[in-house]
Short mmCIF file of C-alpha atoms in Angstrom, two decimals:
data_model
loop_
_atom_site.label_atom_id
_atom_site.label_comp_id
_atom_site.label_asym_id
_atom_site.label_seq_id
_atom_site.Cartn_x
_atom_site.Cartn_y
_atom_site.Cartn_z
CA GLY A 24 85.05 -79.43 -62.84
CA ALA A 25 87.70 -79.19 -65.52
CA VAL A 26 86.84 -79.42 -69.22
CA VAL A 27 87.96 -82.18 -71.54
CA SER A 28 87.11 -81.82 -75.20
CA GLN A 29 87.04 -84.77 -77.55
CA HIS A 30 86.93 -84.43 -81.33
CA PRO A 31 85.26 -85.48 -83.50
CA SER A 32 81.96 -86.35 -81.84
CA TRP A 33 81.26 -88.85 -84.55
CA VAL A 34 83.07 -90.16 -87.60
CA ILE A 35 82.32 -92.58 -90.41
CA CYS A 36 85.23 -94.12 -92.25
CA LYS A 37 85.76 -96.77 -94.87
CA SER A 38 87.14 -100.14 -93.95
CA GLY A 39 90.92 -100.20 -94.25
CA THR A 40 91.45 -96.52 -93.56
CA SER A 41 92.77 -94.92 -90.39
CA VAL A 42 91.00 -92.41 -88.19
CA LYS A 43 92.37 -90.12 -85.50
CA ILE A 44 90.49 -89.03 -82.38
CA GLU A 45 91.72 -86.10 -80.33
CA CYS A 46 91.34 -85.52 -76.61
CA ARG A 47 92.22 -82.11 -75.20
CA SER A 48 92.26 -80.77 -71.68
CA LEU A 49 91.15 -77.16 -72.04
CA ASP A 50 91.90 -75.63 -68.66
CA PHE A 51 94.40 -77.89 -66.96
CA GLN A 52 97.53 -79.86 -67.72
CA ALA A 53 96.72 -83.51 -68.20
CA THR A 54 99.67 -85.58 -67.10
CA THR A 55 97.69 -88.78 -67.56
CA MET A 56 95.04 -89.64 -70.11
CA PHE A 57 92.90 -92.74 -70.37
CA TRP A 58 91.13 -94.20 -73.38
CA TYR A 59 88.01 -96.30 -72.97
CA ARG A 60 85.80 -98.17 -75.38
CA GLN A 61 82.08 -98.67 -74.95
CA PHE A 62 80.02 -101.06 -77.04
CA PRO A 63 76.28 -100.38 -77.36
CA LYS A 64 74.45 -100.86 -74.09
CA GLN A 65 77.60 -102.08 -72.41
CA SER A 66 80.08 -100.78 -69.93
CA LEU A 67 83.25 -98.80 -70.50
CA MET A 68 86.40 -100.87 -70.90
CA LEU A 69 89.80 -99.31 -70.30
CA MET A 70 91.97 -99.65 -73.39
CA ALA A 71 95.15 -97.84 -72.40
CA THR A 72 96.73 -95.32 -70.09
CA SER A 73 99.16 -92.72 -71.32
CA ASN A 74 101.43 -90.41 -69.41
CA GLU A 75 102.73 -87.29 -71.12
CA GLY A 76 105.99 -87.95 -72.88
CA SER A 77 105.88 -91.71 -72.31
CA LYS A 78 104.64 -94.68 -74.26
CA ALA A 79 101.10 -95.74 -73.53
CA THR A 80 100.39 -98.79 -71.41
CA TYR A 81 97.79 -101.03 -73.00
CA GLU A 82 95.35 -103.32 -71.26
CA GLN A 83 95.49 -107.01 -71.95
CA GLY A 84 93.86 -107.89 -75.24
CA VAL A 85 94.18 -104.42 -76.77
CA GLU A 86 96.33 -104.36 -79.92
CA LYS A 87 98.83 -101.55 -79.54
CA ASP A 88 99.66 -101.58 -83.25
CA LYS A 89 96.03 -101.09 -84.13
CA PHE A 90 95.19 -98.46 -81.54
CA LEU A 91 98.03 -95.96 -81.62
CA ILE A 92 98.09 -93.53 -78.72
CA ASN A 93 100.17 -90.40 -78.63
CA HIS A 94 100.40 -88.07 -75.64
CA ALA A 95 103.03 -85.63 -76.78
CA SER A 96 101.83 -82.60 -74.85
CA LEU A 97 100.19 -81.87 -71.52
CA THR A 98 96.95 -80.88 -73.19
CA LEU A 99 96.56 -83.31 -76.07
CA SER A 100 96.33 -87.05 -76.54
CA THR A 101 95.35 -88.78 -79.75
CA LEU A 102 94.00 -92.23 -80.49
CA THR A 103 94.49 -93.46 -84.04
CA VAL A 104 92.57 -96.52 -85.15
CA THR A 105 94.66 -97.96 -87.96
CA SER A 106 93.29 -100.07 -90.78
CA ALA A 107 89.83 -99.84 -89.30
CA HIS A 108 87.35 -102.68 -89.72
CA PRO A 109 83.62 -102.83 -89.00
CA GLU A 110 84.29 -104.59 -85.69
CA ASP A 111 86.17 -101.48 -84.54
CA SER A 112 82.92 -99.55 -84.67
CA SER A 113 82.26 -98.38 -81.14
CA PHE A 114 82.06 -95.41 -78.82
CA TYR A 115 85.49 -94.21 -77.68
CA ILE A 116 85.82 -92.02 -74.59
CA CYS A 117 88.88 -90.32 -73.18
CA SER A 118 89.46 -89.01 -69.70
CA ALA A 119 92.23 -86.77 -68.45
CA ARG A 120 93.81 -86.19 -65.07
CA GLY A 121 96.14 -83.49 -63.86
CA PRO A 122 99.21 -83.88 -61.67
CA VAL A 123 98.51 -85.98 -58.61
CA VAL A 124 98.10 -83.84 -55.53
CA GLY A 125 97.74 -85.80 -52.37
CA VAL A 126 95.99 -89.07 -53.02
CA ASN A 127 92.77 -88.05 -54.66
CA THR A 128 92.88 -86.47 -58.09
CA GLU A 129 89.81 -86.79 -60.25
CA ALA A 130 89.85 -87.64 -63.94
CA PHE A 131 87.46 -85.77 -66.23
CA PHE A 132 85.76 -87.29 -69.25
CA GLY A 133 85.46 -86.08 -72.80
CA GLN A 134 82.11 -86.30 -74.54
CA GLY A 135 83.10 -89.37 -76.55
CA THR A 136 83.47 -90.23 -80.24
CA ARG A 137 81.16 -92.57 -82.09
CA LEU A 138 83.15 -94.40 -84.74
CA THR A 139 81.36 -96.24 -87.53
CA VAL A 140 83.41 -98.24 -90.00
CA VAL A 141 81.63 -99.12 -93.24
CA ALA B 18 92.30 -107.95 -60.94
CA GLN B 19 89.38 -106.01 -59.60
CA THR B 20 85.81 -106.63 -60.65
CA VAL B 21 82.69 -104.53 -60.22
CA THR B 22 79.23 -106.06 -60.31
CA GLN B 23 75.93 -104.28 -60.79
CA SER B 24 73.19 -106.86 -60.53
CA GLN B 25 70.30 -104.62 -61.59
CA PRO B 26 70.26 -104.06 -65.37
CA GLU B 27 67.24 -101.78 -65.00
CA MET B 28 65.40 -100.01 -62.21
CA SER B 29 62.24 -97.96 -62.27
CA VAL B 30 61.08 -95.43 -59.70
CA GLN B 31 58.23 -92.99 -59.38
CA GLU B 32 59.15 -89.33 -59.53
CA ALA B 33 59.84 -87.87 -56.05
CA GLU B 34 60.45 -91.28 -54.53
CA THR B 35 63.69 -92.91 -53.42
CA VAL B 36 65.63 -95.57 -55.27
CA THR B 37 68.72 -97.56 -54.38
CA LEU B 38 71.16 -98.92 -56.95
CA SER B 39 73.36 -101.83 -55.92
CA CYS B 40 77.05 -102.37 -56.54
CA THR B 41 79.48 -104.94 -55.22
CA TYR B 42 83.15 -105.23 -56.00
CA ASP B 43 86.01 -107.58 -55.48
CA THR B 44 89.55 -106.52 -54.65
CA SER B 45 92.51 -107.61 -52.58
CA GLU B 46 93.59 -104.02 -52.02
CA SER B 47 92.89 -102.14 -48.83
CA ASP B 48 93.09 -98.64 -50.24
CA TYR B 49 90.99 -97.60 -53.22
CA TYR B 50 88.28 -95.26 -54.46
CA LEU B 51 84.73 -95.97 -55.51
CA PHE B 52 82.61 -93.85 -57.80
CA TRP B 53 79.13 -93.58 -59.22
CA TYR B 54 78.90 -92.08 -62.69
CA LYS B 55 75.81 -91.04 -64.57
CA GLN B 56 75.63 -91.40 -68.35
CA PRO B 57 72.60 -89.67 -69.88
CA PRO B 58 71.57 -90.20 -73.50
CA SER B 59 74.21 -87.66 -74.54
CA ARG B 60 76.74 -90.27 -73.30
CA GLN B 61 78.76 -87.68 -71.40
CA MET B 62 80.07 -89.32 -68.23
CA ILE B 63 79.15 -87.27 -65.16
CA LEU B 64 80.60 -87.94 -61.74
CA VAL B 65 77.79 -88.29 -59.22
CA ILE B 66 79.62 -89.19 -56.03
CA ARG B 67 82.96 -90.49 -54.81
CA GLN B 68 84.00 -92.51 -51.75
CA GLU B 69 87.48 -93.02 -50.38
CA ALA B 70 87.84 -96.50 -48.91
CA TYR B 71 89.80 -95.25 -45.92
CA LYS B 72 86.88 -93.06 -44.86
CA GLN B 73 84.21 -94.73 -42.78
CA GLN B 74 81.72 -91.93 -43.28
CA ASN B 75 79.39 -92.40 -46.22
CA ALA B 76 79.67 -89.74 -48.92
CA THR B 77 76.67 -87.53 -49.68
CA GLU B 78 76.02 -85.02 -52.44
CA ASN B 79 72.66 -83.31 -52.12
CA ARG B 80 70.04 -85.94 -53.06
CA PHE B 81 72.66 -88.60 -53.65
CA SER B 82 74.20 -90.70 -50.91
CA VAL B 83 76.04 -93.98 -50.69
CA ASN B 84 76.01 -96.89 -48.31
CA PHE B 85 79.61 -98.08 -48.23
CA GLN B 86 80.16 -101.40 -46.50
CA LYS B 87 83.88 -102.14 -46.83
CA ALA B 88 83.83 -105.56 -45.21
CA ALA B 89 80.99 -106.67 -47.45
CA LYS B 90 82.54 -104.90 -50.46
CA SER B 91 79.27 -103.20 -51.17
CA PHE B 92 78.72 -99.67 -52.46
CA SER B 93 75.09 -98.77 -53.12
CA LEU B 94 73.76 -95.44 -54.36
CA LYS B 95 70.60 -93.92 -52.94
CA ILE B 96 68.79 -91.24 -54.91
CA SER B 97 66.23 -89.34 -52.89
CA ASP B 98 63.37 -87.28 -54.32
CA SER B 99 63.95 -88.71 -57.79
CA GLN B 100 63.63 -86.25 -60.64
CA LEU B 101 63.00 -86.78 -64.34
CA GLY B 102 66.52 -85.53 -65.03
CA ASP B 103 67.94 -88.42 -63.04
CA ALA B 104 66.96 -90.84 -65.80
CA ALA B 105 70.20 -92.28 -67.20
CA MET B 106 72.61 -95.19 -67.07
CA TYR B 107 74.44 -95.34 -63.77
CA PHE B 108 77.84 -96.96 -63.55
CA CYS B 109 79.66 -98.00 -60.42
CA ALA B 110 83.44 -97.78 -60.77
CA TYR B 111 86.56 -98.75 -58.86
CA ARG B 112 90.00 -97.21 -58.89
CA SER B 113 93.09 -98.39 -57.12
CA ALA B 114 94.85 -95.98 -54.81
CA LEU B 115 98.18 -97.24 -56.14
CA MET B 116 98.67 -94.19 -58.33
CA TYR B 117 102.21 -94.87 -59.31
CA SER B 118 102.16 -98.56 -60.01
CA GLY B 119 101.74 -98.13 -63.76
CA GLY B 120 99.63 -100.16 -66.13
CA GLY B 121 95.92 -99.69 -65.69
CA ALA B 122 96.16 -99.45 -61.94
CA ASP B 123 94.78 -95.94 -61.88
CA GLY B 124 92.27 -96.31 -64.67
CA LEU B 125 88.68 -97.05 -63.75
CA THR B 126 87.05 -100.47 -63.67
CA PHE B 127 83.35 -100.14 -64.38
CA GLY B 128 80.34 -102.28 -63.64
CA LYS B 129 77.89 -103.11 -66.44
CA GLY B 130 75.56 -100.32 -65.46
CA THR B 131 71.98 -99.89 -64.30
CA HIS B 132 69.43 -98.18 -66.49
CA LEU B 133 67.34 -95.94 -64.26
CA ILE B 134 63.85 -95.04 -65.44
CA ILE B 135 61.89 -92.28 -63.73
CA GLN B 136 58.11 -92.63 -63.96
CA PRO B 137 56.32 -89.25 -63.98
#
């Protein structure tokens, strides 16, 4: 399968600061990227969907001003957690999908970022 | 909205034996995709198997197979000849086939997961 690289793998930041997480598709053009959040021992919850060159679409209950998503190129999407608080501590995972061909195009996952806010 | 339910928080199986993980889902759509993902301790999500709802034939991938019952909205995963490397969290996931409808329609909806333990 295709490779999606997420960086950093883990980050610790102070409460009130902002942190940026990058998601890159290394060997394909990602027209759509998805950001998920996973609390310990829980499932993945979709936060937002972004299409290259367009504003992200956020799921209900996700604060778009707090979780800024940028998808300015076909190989890079970023998630910025602004004014982070301890309750934002979580595991964030991106996935990326190329142009839809037919009706069945798979999305590939990054390795995730563990964010700890202290 | 679609929901995915995995009723088994944890399953244990002896190495080399067969185990079945359950998944049910709820949707009003007729066209969609179902997936099983494996998440080992590294937390990298690995696609195990995929089923298109319009296909009646159950998907198989080597030791992994599914029992897809569309009318019952059931999608179980069978792992044959279990190996120690199969130990992981397994998530069942749903995706709409409405690729262009915007919003989260083409993101994945996950179940809560089943922790699979392999006994040597």
